[in-house]
Coordinates of C-alpha atoms and ligand atoms in Angstrom, one line a residue:
X1 CA -3.0 4.6 33.8
X2 CA -2.3 3.2 30.3
X3 CA -5.0 1.0 28.7
X4 CA -3.8 -2.3 27.4
X5 CA -5.9 -3.9 24.6
X6 CA -6.8 -7.6 24.7
X7 CA -8.4 -9.9 22.1
X8 CA -11.9 -9.2 23.3
X9 CA -11.5 -5.4 23.6
X10 CA -14.4 -3.1 22.5
X11 CA -13.8 -0.3 19.9
X12 CA -13.9 2.2 22.8
X13 CA -11.2 0.3 24.7
X14 CA -9.0 0.0 21.7
X15 CA -9.5 3.7 20.9
X16 CA -8.4 4.6 24.4
X17 CA -5.4 2.3 24.2
X18 CA -4.4 3.9 20.8
X19 CA -4.6 7.4 22.3
X20 CA -2.6 6.3 25.4
X21 CA 0.1 4.9 23.1
X22 CA 0.3 8.1 21.1
X23 CA 0.5 10.2 24.2
X24 CA 3.1 8.0 25.9
X25 CA 5.4 8.3 22.9
X26 CA 4.9 12.0 22.7
X27 CA 3.1 12.2 19.4
X28 CA -0.2 13.5 21.0
X29 CA 0.6 16.5 23.2
X30 CA -2.6 18.6 23.2
X31 CA -5.7 17.6 25.1
X32 CA -8.0 18.7 22.3
X33 CA -6.1 16.4 19.8
X34 CA -6.4 13.5 22.3
X35 CA -10.2 14.3 22.6
X36 CA -10.7 14.2 18.9
X37 CA -9.0 10.8 18.6
X38 CA -11.2 9.5 21.5
X39 CA -14.4 10.9 19.8
X40 CA -14.1 9.6 16.2
X41 CA -14.8 5.8 15.6
X42 CA -11.7 5.0 13.4
X43 CA -13.1 1.5 12.6
X44 CA -16.1 3.1 10.9
X45 CA -13.7 4.4 8.1
X46 CA -12.1 1.0 7.5
X47 CA -14.8 -1.6 7.8
X48 CA -12.6 -4.1 5.8
X49 CA -10.1 -4.6 8.6
X50 CA -10.5 -6.1 12.1
X51 CA -11.1 -3.8 15.1
X52 CA -7.6 -4.5 16.4
X53 CA -6.0 -3.5 13.0
X54 CA -8.1 -0.4 12.8
X55 CA -6.8 0.8 16.1
X56 CA -3.1 -0.2 15.6
X57 CA -1.4 3.2 16.1
X58 CA 1.3 2.9 13.5
X59 CA -0.5 1.1 10.7
X60 CA -1.8 2.7 7.6
X61 CA -4.9 0.9 6.2
X62 CA -4.4 0.7 2.5
X63 CA -7.7 1.1 0.6
X64 CA -6.5 1.2 -3.0
X65 CA -3.4 0.1 -4.9
X66 CA -2.1 0.5 -8.5
X67 CA -1.4 -2.4 -10.9
X68 CA 2.1 -2.8 -9.4
X69 CA 0.8 -3.0 -5.8
X70 CA 1.8 0.5 -4.9
X71 CA -0.5 2.2 -2.4
X72 CA -2.6 4.9 -4.0
X73 CA -4.9 5.6 -1.1
X74 CA -5.2 4.7 2.6
X75 CA -6.5 5.7 5.9
X76 CA -3.2 7.0 7.2
X77 CA -1.6 5.7 10.3
X78 CA -3.1 7.3 13.4
X79 CA 0.5 8.2 14.4
X80 CA 1.1 10.4 11.3
X81 CA -2.3 11.9 11.6
X82 CA -1.7 12.9 15.2
X83 CA 1.8 14.3 14.3
X84 CA 0.3 16.5 11.5
X85 CA -2.7 17.6 13.6
X86 CA -0.4 18.6 16.4
X87 CA 1.7 20.6 13.9
X88 CA -1.3 22.2 12.2
X89 CA -2.7 23.5 15.6
X90 CA -6.3 23.5 14.4
X91 CA -8.6 25.7 16.6
X92 CA -12.3 25.9 17.1
X93 CA -14.1 28.0 14.5
X94 CA -11.4 27.6 11.8
X95 CA -12.0 26.9 8.1
X96 CA -9.8 23.9 7.1
X97 CA -9.1 22.3 3.8
X98 CA -7.8 18.7 3.7
X99 CA -6.2 17.6 0.4
X100 CA -6.3 13.8 0.2
X101 CA -9.4 12.2 1.7
X102 CA -10.2 9.0 3.6
X103 CA -12.9 10.4 5.8
X104 CA -11.3 9.6 9.2
X105 CA -8.8 12.5 9.3
X106 CA -11.5 14.9 8.1
X107 CA -13.7 13.8 11.0
X108 CA -10.8 14.4 13.4
X109 CA -10.5 17.9 12.0
X110 CA -14.3 18.4 12.3
X111 CA -14.0 17.6 16.0
X112 CA -11.2 20.2 16.3
X113 CA -13.0 23.0 14.6
X114 CA -16.3 22.3 16.3
X115 CA -19.7 23.3 15.2
X116 CA -18.7 26.9 14.3
X117 CA -15.9 25.7 12.0
X118 CA -15.8 24.4 8.4
X119 CA -14.0 21.4 6.9
X120 CA -13.6 20.7 3.2
X121 CA -11.9 17.5 2.1
X122 CA -10.7 17.1 -1.5
X123 CA -9.6 14.0 -3.4
X124 CA -8.7 13.3 -7.0
X125 CA -10.2 9.8 -7.0
X126 CA -14.0 9.2 -7.0
X127 CA -13.6 5.8 -5.3
X128 CA -12.1 7.7 -2.4
X129 CA -14.6 10.6 -2.3
X130 CA -17.6 8.2 -2.5
X131 CA -16.2 6.1 0.4
X132 CA -15.3 9.2 2.5
X133 CA -18.7 10.8 2.0
X134 CA -20.5 7.5 2.9
X135 CA -18.4 6.9 6.0
X136 CA -18.6 10.5 7.2
X137 CA -22.4 10.5 6.9
X138 CA -22.5 7.1 8.7
X139 CA -20.4 8.4 11.6
X140 CA -22.4 11.6 12.0
X141 CA -20.0 14.0 10.2
X142 CA -22.2 15.0 7.2
X143 CA -21.2 18.7 8.0
X144 CA -17.8 17.9 6.3
X145 CA -17.9 18.9 2.6
X146 CA -16.3 16.2 0.3
X147 CA -15.1 17.5 -3.1
X148 CA -13.9 15.5 -6.1
X149 CA -11.0 17.5 -7.6
X150 CA -7.3 17.8 -8.2
X151 CA -6.3 19.5 -4.9
X152 CA -3.3 21.1 -6.6
X153 CA -5.4 23.1 -9.0
X154 CA -7.2 26.4 -8.1
X155 CA -10.6 26.0 -6.6
X156 CA -13.4 28.5 -5.9
X157 CA -13.8 28.0 -2.2
X158 CA -12.7 31.1 -0.4
X159 CA -9.7 31.4 2.0
X160 CA -8.7 28.8 4.6
X161 CA -7.1 29.2 8.0
X162 CA -5.5 25.8 7.6
X163 CA -4.6 23.6 4.7
X164 CA -3.6 20.0 5.6
X165 CA -2.1 18.0 2.7
X166 CA -2.3 14.3 3.4
X167 CA -0.5 13.1 0.3
X168 CA 3.2 13.3 -0.5
X169 CA 3.9 16.6 -2.5
X170 CA 7.0 17.5 -4.5
X171 CA 6.0 21.1 -5.2
X172 CA 4.0 23.8 -3.3
X173 CA 1.6 24.8 -6.1
X174 CA 0.8 28.5 -6.0
X175 CA -2.9 27.6 -5.8
X176 CA -2.3 26.5 -2.2
X177 CA -0.7 29.8 -1.1
X178 CA -3.5 31.7 -3.0
X179 CA -6.2 30.0 -0.9
X180 CA -4.5 30.4 2.4
X181 CA -5.6 33.3 4.6
X182 CA -2.7 35.7 5.5
X183 CA -1.1 34.3 8.6
X184 CA -2.8 30.9 8.0
X185 CA -0.7 27.7 7.8
X186 CA -0.3 24.8 5.4
X187 CA 1.0 21.5 6.7
X188 CA 2.4 19.4 3.9
X189 CA 4.6 16.3 3.5
X190 CA 7.1 17.9 1.1
X191 CA 9.7 15.8 -0.8
X192 CA 13.1 17.5 -1.3
X193 CA 15.7 15.5 -3.1
X194 CA 13.9 12.3 -2.2
X195 CA 13.6 13.2 1.6
X196 CA 10.1 13.9 2.9
X197 CA 9.4 16.2 5.8
X198 CA 5.9 17.1 7.1
X199 CA 6.4 20.9 7.3
X200 CA 4.0 23.5 8.6
X201 CA 4.5 26.8 6.8
X202 CA 2.9 30.1 7.7
X203 CA 1.8 32.4 4.9
X204 CA 3.7 35.7 4.9
X205 CA 2.6 37.6 1.7
X206 CA 3.8 35.5 -1.2
X207 CA 6.2 33.5 0.9
X208 CA 5.7 30.5 3.1
X209 CA 7.9 30.3 6.2
X210 CA 8.3 27.0 8.2
X211 CA 7.3 26.8 11.8
X212 CA 7.9 23.0 12.3
X213 CA 9.2 20.0 10.4
X214 CA 9.0 16.3 11.1
X215 CA 10.2 13.2 9.3
X216 CA 7.4 11.3 7.6
X217 CA 6.5 9.2 4.6
X218 CA 3.4 9.3 2.3
X219 CA 1.8 8.0 -0.9
X220 CA 2.7 10.2 -3.8
X221 CA 0.5 13.0 -5.2
X222 CA -1.3 12.4 -8.5
X223 CA -2.7 15.0 -11.0
X224 CA -1.2 18.2 -12.3
X225 CA 1.4 18.5 -9.5
X226 CA 2.6 14.8 -9.7
X227 CA 6.4 14.4 -10.1
X228 CA 8.2 11.2 -10.6
X229 CA 11.7 10.5 -9.5
X230 CA 14.3 9.6 -12.1
X231 CA 15.7 6.0 -11.7
X232 CA 19.2 4.9 -12.6
X233 CA 20.3 1.2 -12.5
X234 CA 24.1 1.3 -12.7
X235 CA 24.3 -2.6 -12.7
X236 CA 21.5 -2.9 -15.2
X237 CA 19.3 -4.8 -12.7
X238 CA 17.1 -3.7 -9.8
X239 CA 19.9 -4.7 -7.4
X240 CA 21.1 -1.2 -7.0
X241 CA 18.8 1.7 -7.7
X242 CA 19.7 5.4 -7.7
X243 CA 16.8 7.9 -7.4
X244 CA 17.0 11.5 -8.4
X245 CA 14.2 13.9 -7.5
X246 CA 15.0 17.3 -8.9
X247 CA 15.3 18.7 -12.4
X248 CA 19.0 17.8 -13.0
X249 CA 19.2 14.2 -14.1
X250 CA 22.5 12.3 -14.3
X251 CA 23.7 10.6 -17.5
X252 CA 22.5 7.0 -17.1
X253 CA 24.9 5.6 -19.7
X254 CA 28.0 7.1 -18.1
X255 CA 27.3 5.2 -14.9
X256 CA 27.0 1.8 -16.5
X257 CA 29.7 -0.4 -15.0
X258 CA 30.8 2.2 -12.4
X259 CA 30.2 -0.3 -9.5
X260 CA 32.5 -2.8 -11.1
X261 CA 35.5 -0.4 -10.5
X262 CA 37.6 -0.6 -7.3
X263 CA 36.0 0.8 -4.2
X264 CA 37.6 3.8 -2.4
X265 CA 36.9 4.2 1.3
X266 CA 37.0 7.3 3.6
X267 CA 36.3 7.3 7.4
X268 CA 35.5 10.3 9.4
X269 CA 35.9 9.6 13.2
X270 CA 32.3 10.8 13.4
X271 CA 30.3 8.2 15.2
X272 CA 26.6 7.3 16.0
X273 CA 25.0 5.1 18.6
X274 CA 22.6 2.3 17.9
X275 CA 19.1 3.8 17.2
X276 CA 20.4 7.3 17.5
X277 CA 18.6 9.4 14.9
X278 CA 20.6 11.2 12.2
X279 CA 18.0 12.3 9.8
X280 CA 19.3 15.9 9.8
X281 CA 22.6 14.5 8.3
X282 CA 20.6 13.3 5.2
X283 CA 18.9 16.7 4.9
X284 CA 22.3 18.6 5.3
X285 CA 23.9 16.4 2.6
X286 CA 20.9 16.8 0.3
X287 CA 21.1 20.6 0.4
X288 CA 24.8 21.0 0.3
X289 CA 26.0 18.3 -2.2
X290 CA 25.5 18.6 -5.9
X291 CA 24.2 15.5 -7.8
X292 CA 22.5 14.3 -4.6
X293 CA 20.1 11.2 -4.9
X294 CA 19.1 8.2 -2.8
X295 CA 20.6 4.7 -3.3
X296 CA 18.5 1.6 -2.5
X297 CA 19.5 -2.1 -2.6
X298 CA 17.1 -4.9 -3.4
X299 CA 17.5 -7.4 -0.5
X300 CA 16.8 -10.4 -2.7
X301 CA 19.2 -9.4 -5.5
X302 CA 22.0 -8.1 -3.2
X303 CA 25.5 -9.3 -4.2
X304 CA 27.1 -7.0 -1.6
X305 CA 28.8 -5.0 -4.3
X306 CA 27.7 -1.9 -2.3
X307 CA 27.3 -1.4 1.4
X308 CA 25.4 1.8 2.0
X309 CA 24.6 3.2 5.4
X310 CA 20.9 2.2 4.8
X311 CA 19.8 -0.2 2.1
X312 CA 16.3 1.3 1.9
X313 CA 17.5 4.9 1.2
X314 CA 21.0 6.2 1.4
X315 CA 22.6 9.5 0.4
X316 CA 24.5 9.1 -2.9
X317 CA 26.2 11.7 -5.1
X318 CA 26.9 11.4 -8.8
X319 CA 29.2 13.3 -11.1
X320 CA 29.6 12.1 -14.7
X321 CA 30.9 8.6 -14.6
X322 CA 31.6 8.5 -10.8
X323 CA 29.6 8.1 -7.6
X324 CA 30.0 8.0 -3.8
X325 CA 27.6 7.1 -1.0
X326 CA 27.4 7.4 2.8
X327 CA 28.7 4.3 4.6
X328 CA 28.7 3.1 8.2
X329 CA 31.0 0.7 9.9
X330 CA 30.7 -0.9 13.3
X331 CA 33.4 0.3 15.7
X332 CA 32.2 -1.2 19.0
X333 CA 29.9 -3.9 20.1
X334 CA 29.1 -2.9 23.7
X335 CA 27.9 -0.2 23.5
X336 CA 27.0 -0.7 19.8
X337 CA 28.5 2.3 17.9
X338 CA 29.2 3.0 14.2
X339 CA 31.4 5.4 12.3
X340 CA 30.3 7.4 9.3
X341 CA 32.3 7.2 6.1
X342 CA 32.0 7.2 2.3
X343 CA 32.6 4.6 -0.5
X344 CA 33.5 6.0 -3.9
X345 CA 33.5 4.3 -7.3
X346 CA 34.8 5.4 -10.8
X347 CA 37.5 7.9 -11.9
X348 CA 36.3 10.6 -9.5
X349 CA 35.8 8.2 -6.5
X350 CA 38.4 9.9 -4.2
X351 CA 37.1 13.4 -4.7
X352 CA 33.4 12.4 -4.3
X353 CA 34.1 10.3 -1.2
X354 CA 36.2 13.2 0.3
X355 CA 33.2 15.5 -0.4
X356 CA 30.8 13.3 1.6
X357 CA 33.3 12.8 4.4
X358 CA 34.0 16.5 4.7
X359 CA 30.3 17.4 4.9
X360 CA 29.7 14.7 7.6
X361 CA 32.4 16.7 9.6
X362 CA 30.6 20.0 8.9
X363 CA 27.3 18.5 10.0
X364 CA 28.6 17.1 13.2
X365 CA 30.5 20.3 14.2
X366 CA 27.9 22.8 13.2
X367 CA 24.4 21.3 12.9
X368 CA 24.1 18.0 14.6
X369 CA 23.1 19.3 18.0
X370 CA 20.9 22.2 16.7
X371 CA 17.1 22.4 16.1
X372 CA 17.5 21.7 12.4
X373 CA 16.8 24.1 9.5
X374 CA 14.0 26.4 8.6
X375 CA 12.4 26.2 5.2
X376 CA 11.1 29.2 3.3
X377 CA 9.2 28.9 0.0
X378 CA 9.6 31.8 -2.4
X379 CA 7.7 32.2 -5.7
X380 CA 9.5 30.4 -8.6
X381 CA 10.4 33.7 -10.3
X382 CA 12.4 35.1 -7.3
X383 CA 15.9 36.1 -8.4
X384 CA 19.0 34.6 -6.7
X385 CA 20.1 38.0 -5.3
X386 CA 16.7 38.3 -3.6
X387 CA 17.2 35.1 -1.6
X388 CA 19.0 35.2 1.8
X389 CA 21.9 32.8 2.3
X390 CA 21.1 29.1 2.4
X391 CA 20.7 26.0 0.3
X392 CA 18.2 26.3 -2.6
X393 CA 16.1 23.5 -4.0
X394 CA 14.1 24.6 -7.1
X395 CA 10.6 23.3 -7.7
X396 CA 8.2 24.2 -10.4
X397 CA 6.1 26.8 -8.5
X398 CA 8.5 27.7 -5.6
X399 CA 12.2 27.9 -4.7
X400 CA 12.7 26.3 -1.3
X401 CA 15.4 28.0 0.8
X402 CA 16.9 25.8 3.6
X403 CA 18.5 27.9 6.3
X404 CA 20.5 26.2 9.0
X405 CA 21.1 28.1 12.3
Ligands
SAM501 C1 -2.9 8.9 2.4 S1 -4.4 9.1 1.5 C2 -5.2 10.3 2.5 C3 -5.5 9.8 3.9 C4 -6.7 10.6 4.5 N1 -6.4 12.0 4.8 C5 -7.1 9.9 5.9 O1 -8.2 10.2 6.3 O2 -6.3 9.2 6.5 C6 -3.9 10.1 0.1 C7 -5.0 10.5 -0.8 O3 -4.5 11.6 -1.7 C8 -5.2 11.5 -2.9 N2 -4.6 12.3 -3.9 C9 -3.5 12.1 -4.6 N3 -3.2 13.1 -5.4 C10 -4.2 14.1 -5.2 C11 -4.5 15.4 -5.7 N4 -3.7 15.9 -6.7 N5 -5.5 16.0 -5.2 C12 -6.3 15.5 -4.3 N6 -6.1 14.2 -3.8 C13 -5.1 13.6 -4.2 C14 -5.3 10.0 -3.2 O4 -6.3 9.7 -4.0 C15 -5.4 9.4 -1.8 O5 -6.8 9.1 -1.5

């Protein structure tokens, strides 16, 4: 029977309700993961918020922000913690390193490894490590080792069976592969062309091979492996922003005024139902289309000059003085259905809109129904002719190969 929380619920009742929710939606699947969530008092790691908020399953509890209000640290949402712990498959007796602390997730890991295991949690920020150490002690988890360090740098701590990175990473620093036992896994929210997937990779010599990937979002990594996206504002204001994540940056000046040119439209006959997920389309386009970035529209400044498929983050491609983005139009009300298309602007509008429309077709015919791609990370120096077929995204320390079945 599912536990329903009420205003007067105790921490234990709220904890049970949170676990019931995460089980019912399929995020928690393993009994030992459920038991860890039932054992650790989440509210003890976020004393600033009410009991009800602490046990709200999809809410991250932000503990530190930068001067612009951007979250720097949080106790992550229980839902994303459960998703990653399911992926990581932590077993009793393992040595586990967590990169990005908060205390709570480290306590969950401590429950999973048991008294024979070993948990080290690393954070770059002394505010976070002080807090984590204090709350871990208070909740009875002083066996977790809390370390103040940049987790992307080499450390002298031996090999780990599992590394769990709980901060958004752009690269897979070689220091991580180096401290992973052969056959061990790293679970990491990895950003590729602006799209983040929590990927569990298994170490195979100097390669990392994915065993699972899930959509997720995270605060960005700081320190030596930090990587900022490159922002282009084609209208000169924050109304429309284009973000580019990899090393090839578009010419900002060439795009000025592009959205004031006539709009070209292409439609594809490829349709999608209301709430039907299509995140694999974004990933397909990101890997296959050159000049890929993400477009966002500021709701308050929106003059409806652009109508992307998603105003928060929509695939866009840029070439010189032209761009095109993924669009959606409603084709039926009952049931609610939409058709994919593309809008193009600038001298190359037709060609770029055709490119997107064509790849929407390839995706729906060849990849939409499949299990999604596998990801393999090769050391950065690997030559092109040493890589199997696939889409390559180059990082600083690794080359990510995306292979679609
Ligand atoms: C989402 S929080 C971690 C949540 C935590 N695992 C929990 O128990 O819910 C991300 C953390 O990563 C830390 N961080 C950012 N860059 C880092 C780096 N290079 N090395 C270690 N920690 C880092 C931030 O200071 C922040 O505390």
